[in-house]
Amino acid sequence: MKKILDKLKSSSIHLIVWSVFILYETLIVGLIFNIFEHPVTYLFHYIVIIVFFYFFSDLGLPWSFRKNLQAFWRLPLIILVSLAAYVFFHYLANLLLIFIKVISVRQPYLLDQQFILKNLYRGIYFMFFSTGYFVFKKTQSEKREKEQLRKLHLHNIIKQQKTEQELVRSHNSMLKAQINPHFLFNTLDFIYHTMAHNVQLASDAVIHLSRIMRFAIDSDHMGEVIPLGAEIKHVETLFSLYQLRNTKTFIQLNYSPEIVSLPFIPLVLLTLAENMIKHGEFSDQQQQAVINFLYENETLTITTSNMKSKNINTHSGKLGLDNVKKRLEYKYGTQVSLKYSVLDDVFILILIVPGIKRDHLSDQTNAPKAPY
């Protein structure tokens, strides 16, 4: 329907322009030379002019430039053929007008030199306007094509960005799914050993476990980021769970009040804490395990330090740490740094995450809150 309306609108514009031109030309010629022809005469000759105009602009010139290498002979040919046709059809129009007695002549009507030159001039005159119309249409067509290509390019960019975002979300969920089982399997092992000698401790362990697992399971519904304090609370619960079985456990978290409200992606801190418990030794009060938090210039630095267990290979937890780094890079970019080393049997991990702004938390006002 829109195409039909556009076509009618375009045709109406042409009709108006031709009407104004014909009215202008007939009046000017009539007033200057005091010559007014029969309306049928104007009708026949202007039909020839209009057909010539659109033939040359819509068929002749496009055919001439269809192959640029052949334009040097096609263009002169179409000009000559078009002008010859213009003169010939005007001659036929006059013969027809004589036949139906709209105009009269006293002698045989011939295709003489004067008639040819007069109509050649008019033909070149309208050919000039036809060429201008052709150039205008071609320019507008190229503009529309460029605009369509620009819109298509923009559409493809948006589509590609959406696809990449979906891939990132899918990969992020996959990495989180790889992390979650660690909490369950290791904590169940704690409960199993605890139940063997203390049912009350096992009961407390189950409560702690349910809180941690609820947090881990609900992490997919909390939004991209949550307050860091929510996860710190569950890290403390994880350490409390570990201490139920190992009473001589010395672990300390050091953070300032501003750390609690920082927006941060979930399950990162829990993974670091679980990695400490899995591979660390916490019975030496002189060498306490520590997690330190520092926030400066929109950069969060988390440092963990603990004695390395002599019975466990430090690099066995590399998969979990690699997954953590990938998740952080998806969210905060490749400037994220996660490095770890062993110095005098002390495992030290340093995580640096730039680009954490406080106002990001306001973007999560509609996200579900982390369970406490």
XYZ file of C-alpha atoms in Angstrom:
372
model
C 0.000 0.000 0.000
C 2.835 2.366 0.846
C 4.496 1.694 -2.515
C 1.233 2.461 -4.344
C 0.799 5.721 -2.425
C 4.406 6.681 -3.136
C 3.869 5.943 -6.825
C 0.709 8.056 -6.932
C 2.475 10.862 -5.098
C 5.380 10.757 -7.546
C 3.006 10.675 -10.545
C 0.994 13.615 -9.194
C 4.171 15.675 -8.895
C 5.045 14.914 -12.531
C 1.522 15.788 -13.631
C 1.628 19.115 -11.811
C 5.060 20.025 -13.200
C 4.068 19.194 -16.787
C 0.775 21.081 -16.440
C 2.537 24.199 -15.191
C 5.187 23.947 -17.922
C 2.661 23.461 -20.758
C 0.480 26.283 -19.483
C 3.485 28.575 -19.151
C 4.899 27.740 -22.586
C 1.601 28.030 -24.487
C 0.723 31.340 -22.846
C 4.187 32.883 -23.365
C 4.350 31.835 -27.031
C 0.754 32.873 -27.610
C 1.198 36.282 -26.029
C 4.544 37.035 -27.698
C 3.700 35.848 -31.213
C -0.077 36.104 -30.928
C -0.401 32.472 -32.002
C -2.815 30.129 -30.271
C -3.267 26.667 -31.723
C -6.185 24.278 -31.443
C -6.171 22.389 -28.075
C -5.913 19.046 -29.925
C -2.740 20.293 -31.622
C -1.174 21.013 -28.236
C -2.327 17.617 -26.996
C -0.722 15.641 -29.842
C 2.606 17.471 -29.809
C 3.018 17.498 -26.042
C 2.295 13.768 -25.934
C 5.255 13.318 -28.316
C 7.403 15.608 -26.121
C 6.510 13.828 -22.881
C 7.085 10.350 -24.383
C 10.421 11.543 -25.794
C 11.413 13.026 -22.408
C 10.815 9.806 -20.436
C 12.123 7.518 -23.179
C 15.448 9.318 -23.236
C 15.801 9.557 -19.401
C 14.410 6.127 -18.422
C 15.512 3.945 -21.354
C 17.993 5.676 -23.628
C 20.543 7.004 -21.135
C 20.448 3.913 -18.834
C 21.088 1.723 -21.909
C 23.978 3.989 -22.962
C 25.752 3.741 -19.612
C 24.931 0.100 -18.879
C 28.473 -0.846 -19.875
C 30.897 2.017 -19.304
C 33.360 0.726 -21.911
C 30.677 0.925 -24.626
C 29.329 4.357 -23.663
C 31.532 6.085 -26.237
C 29.432 4.673 -29.116
C 26.132 3.951 -27.376
C 25.547 7.528 -26.208
C 25.966 9.232 -29.632
C 23.820 6.487 -31.175
C 20.934 6.918 -28.721
C 21.092 10.729 -29.104
C 20.837 10.502 -32.894
C 18.073 7.882 -32.807
C 16.095 9.820 -30.185
C 16.307 13.129 -32.076
C 15.378 11.441 -35.359
C 12.385 9.798 -33.663
C 11.400 13.119 -32.094
C 11.337 14.886 -35.482
C 9.599 11.977 -37.220
C 6.776 11.610 -34.659
C 6.100 15.338 -34.697
C 5.772 15.051 -38.476
C 3.373 12.109 -38.055
C 1.392 14.086 -35.467
C 0.961 16.936 -37.980
C -0.089 14.505 -40.708
C -2.693 13.049 -38.349
C -3.936 16.530 -37.414
C -4.239 17.349 -41.144
C -6.111 14.102 -41.713
C -8.676 14.819 -39.014
C -8.836 18.432 -40.277
C -7.682 20.081 -37.051
C -5.141 22.004 -39.113
C -5.253 22.757 -42.828
C -2.563 23.254 -45.493
C -2.754 24.508 -49.089
C -0.005 22.301 -50.457
C 1.401 18.853 -49.710
C 2.935 18.731 -46.234
C 6.615 17.791 -46.549
C 9.376 16.892 -44.098
C 11.504 19.839 -45.202
C 14.685 21.376 -43.797
C 12.881 24.152 -41.896
C 10.645 21.643 -40.098
C 13.607 19.396 -39.247
C 15.784 22.218 -37.856
C 12.943 23.679 -35.783
C 12.140 20.334 -34.205
C 15.813 19.418 -33.736
C 16.190 22.559 -31.665
C 13.159 21.624 -29.576
C 14.405 18.044 -29.300
C 17.812 19.135 -27.994
C 16.034 21.538 -25.623
C 13.963 18.763 -24.046
C 16.882 16.324 -24.225
C 18.810 18.675 -21.956
C 16.040 18.617 -19.331
C 15.671 14.857 -19.721
C 19.391 14.413 -19.020
C 19.072 16.562 -15.888
C 16.144 14.420 -14.730
C 18.218 11.266 -15.360
C 21.143 12.618 -13.303
C 18.775 13.656 -10.500
C 17.165 10.196 -10.379
C 20.522 8.444 -10.433
C 21.841 10.637 -7.611
C 18.750 10.003 -5.503
C 18.955 6.280 -6.195
C 22.617 6.184 -5.111
C 21.741 8.107 -1.942
C 18.984 5.617 -1.128
C 21.325 2.688 -1.768
C 23.985 4.213 0.475
C 21.395 4.854 3.180
C 20.133 1.279 2.900
C 23.696 -0.040 3.078
C 24.375 2.157 6.092
C 21.221 0.906 7.829
C 22.080 -2.693 6.912
C 25.618 -2.233 8.219
C 24.272 -0.699 11.433
C 21.735 -3.528 11.748
C 24.505 -6.112 11.294
C 26.654 -4.381 13.932
C 23.762 -4.352 16.412
C 22.959 -7.991 15.597
C 26.619 -8.959 16.028
C 26.803 -7.133 19.370
C 23.654 -8.884 20.588
C 25.063 -12.241 19.468
C 28.351 -11.554 21.239
C 26.485 -10.514 24.401
C 24.443 -13.718 24.308
C 27.617 -15.757 23.842
C 29.224 -13.938 26.768
C 26.181 -14.611 28.971
C 26.123 -18.272 27.932
C 29.849 -18.682 28.521
C 29.571 -16.820 31.816
C 26.784 -19.155 32.967
C 28.846 -22.145 31.906
C 31.838 -20.940 33.928
C 29.634 -20.328 36.972
C 28.185 -23.819 36.553
C 31.734 -25.202 36.647
C 32.414 -23.305 39.884
C 29.264 -24.186 41.862
C 29.915 -27.949 42.332
C 33.144 -27.215 44.251
C 31.172 -25.695 47.128
C 28.811 -28.631 47.308
C 31.301 -31.503 47.064
C 33.890 -30.063 49.425
C 31.339 -28.944 52.008
C 29.572 -32.317 51.943
C 32.929 -33.857 52.711
C 33.170 -31.574 55.783
C 29.717 -32.654 56.956
C 30.460 -36.332 56.387
C 33.519 -36.245 58.634
C 31.737 -34.094 61.225
C 28.730 -36.421 61.570
C 31.000 -39.258 62.575
C 31.703 -37.725 66.008
C 29.339 -34.760 66.607
C 25.726 -34.644 65.435
C 25.207 -31.057 66.688
C 28.142 -29.821 64.668
C 26.794 -31.674 61.651
C 23.442 -29.965 62.126
C 25.111 -26.559 62.266
C 27.126 -27.516 59.208
C 23.949 -28.330 57.265
C 22.523 -24.887 58.120
C 25.724 -23.202 56.958
C 25.768 -25.317 53.802
C 22.153 -24.462 52.942
C 22.937 -20.727 53.174
C 25.997 -21.045 50.966
C 24.290 -23.238 48.368
C 21.254 -20.990 48.258
C 23.549 -18.069 47.533
C 25.419 -20.035 44.834
C 22.201 -21.259 43.162
C 20.482 -17.856 43.334
C 23.493 -16.068 41.855
C 22.020 -16.391 38.344
C 19.004 -14.303 39.420
C 20.809 -11.523 41.281
C 21.775 -9.486 38.230
C 25.240 -8.998 36.773
C 26.619 -7.492 39.989
C 25.725 -7.575 43.674
C 27.058 -5.720 46.738
C 30.436 -7.222 47.598
C 29.391 -7.290 51.258
C 26.757 -9.941 50.459
C 29.401 -12.363 49.261
C 31.806 -11.449 52.080
C 29.092 -12.553 54.505
C 28.871 -15.944 52.811
C 32.651 -16.291 52.758
C 32.546 -15.823 56.526
C 29.866 -18.536 56.635
C 32.096 -20.817 54.563
C 35.000 -20.278 56.947
C 32.681 -20.877 59.922
C 31.618 -24.141 58.300
C 35.240 -25.165 57.924
C 35.959 -24.228 61.550
C 33.200 -26.557 62.778
C 35.437 -29.447 61.838
C 38.802 -27.780 62.336
C 38.617 -25.819 65.554
C 42.208 -24.645 65.241
C 41.608 -22.595 62.131
C 42.941 -19.078 61.840
C 41.498 -17.069 58.947
C 41.038 -13.310 58.859
C 39.195 -10.917 56.487
C 40.346 -7.293 56.392
C 38.124 -4.751 54.674
C 36.904 -1.189 55.169
C 33.197 -0.211 55.301
C 33.312 1.184 51.747
C 34.156 -2.281 50.399
C 30.779 -3.670 51.495
C 28.772 -1.507 49.072
C 30.959 -2.029 45.991
C 29.185 -3.683 43.036
C 30.913 -6.909 41.998
C 30.038 -10.045 40.024
C 28.981 -12.962 42.286
C 30.861 -16.188 43.135
C 34.342 -14.752 42.566
C 35.192 -14.202 46.210
C 33.622 -17.524 47.268
C 35.752 -19.323 44.692
C 38.924 -17.700 46.040
C 37.948 -18.618 49.601
C 37.075 -22.196 48.627
C 40.422 -22.447 46.819
C 42.194 -21.367 50.030
C 40.385 -24.006 52.082
C 40.985 -26.748 49.549
C 44.727 -26.173 49.238
C 45.668 -24.385 52.458
C 46.883 -25.085 55.986
C 45.283 -22.943 58.730
C 46.454 -24.424 62.002
C 49.481 -22.136 62.494
C 48.394 -19.109 64.536
C 51.662 -17.355 63.712
C 50.881 -17.616 59.988
C 47.199 -16.811 59.715
C 45.340 -17.031 56.414
C 44.280 -13.550 55.335
C 42.029 -11.988 52.711
C 42.724 -8.271 52.260
C 40.534 -5.829 50.297
C 41.723 -2.473 48.924
C 39.724 -0.014 46.795
C 41.512 2.962 45.218
C 40.938 4.934 41.994
C 38.019 2.715 40.955
C 40.257 -0.349 41.226
C 39.556 -3.259 43.580
C 42.499 -5.328 44.781
C 41.892 -8.630 46.600
C 44.891 -10.387 48.122
C 44.776 -13.842 49.681
C 47.615 -15.356 51.690
C 47.749 -18.776 53.375
C 50.129 -21.589 54.184
C 50.202 -24.199 51.446
C 49.175 -27.718 52.364
C 52.055 -30.106 51.915
C 49.829 -32.902 50.653
C 48.144 -31.017 47.811
C 49.460 -29.759 44.502
C 48.939 -25.994 44.363
C 48.183 -26.004 40.642
C 45.324 -28.501 40.977
C 42.926 -25.551 41.448
C 44.087 -23.769 38.309
C 40.831 -24.482 36.403
C 38.695 -22.687 38.973
C 41.007 -19.661 39.029
C 41.138 -19.533 35.221
C 37.347 -19.548 35.102
C 37.242 -16.701 37.615
C 39.606 -14.662 35.462
C 37.566 -15.308 32.307
C 34.361 -14.176 34.016
C 36.062 -11.022 35.261
C 37.473 -10.264 31.804
C 34.022 -10.624 30.223
C 32.680 -8.032 32.666
C 35.599 -5.647 33.247
C 37.902 -6.142 30.244
C 41.322 -7.630 29.642
C 43.046 -5.299 32.109
C 41.968 -7.634 34.901
C 45.016 -9.207 36.558
C 45.024 -12.465 38.530
C 48.431 -13.713 39.629
C 49.495 -16.250 42.236
C 52.769 -17.690 43.483
C 54.299 -19.682 46.351
C 56.922 -18.062 48.550
C 58.355 -20.012 51.534
C 55.356 -22.389 51.480
C 52.951 -19.426 51.531
C 50.444 -19.287 48.692
C 49.806 -15.660 47.658
C 47.113 -14.610 45.189
C 46.623 -11.038 43.955
C 43.499 -10.089 42.002
C 43.291 -6.586 40.505
C 40.012 -5.480 38.911
C 39.911 -1.932 37.436
C 36.828 -0.013 36.369
C 34.551 -0.649 39.344
C 32.403 2.426 39.918
C 30.093 2.923 42.845
C 27.237 4.265 40.717
C 27.032 0.911 38.911
C 25.184 -0.399 41.917
C 22.252 1.905 41.134
C 21.812 0.009 37.873
C 20.928 -3.066 39.882
C 18.083 -1.590 41.925
C 15.622 -3.844 40.144
C 17.756 -6.948 40.508
C 16.949 -9.494 43.242
C 18.941 -8.917 46.405
C 21.511 -11.458 47.520
C 20.182 -13.721 50.263
C 21.822 -13.313 53.689
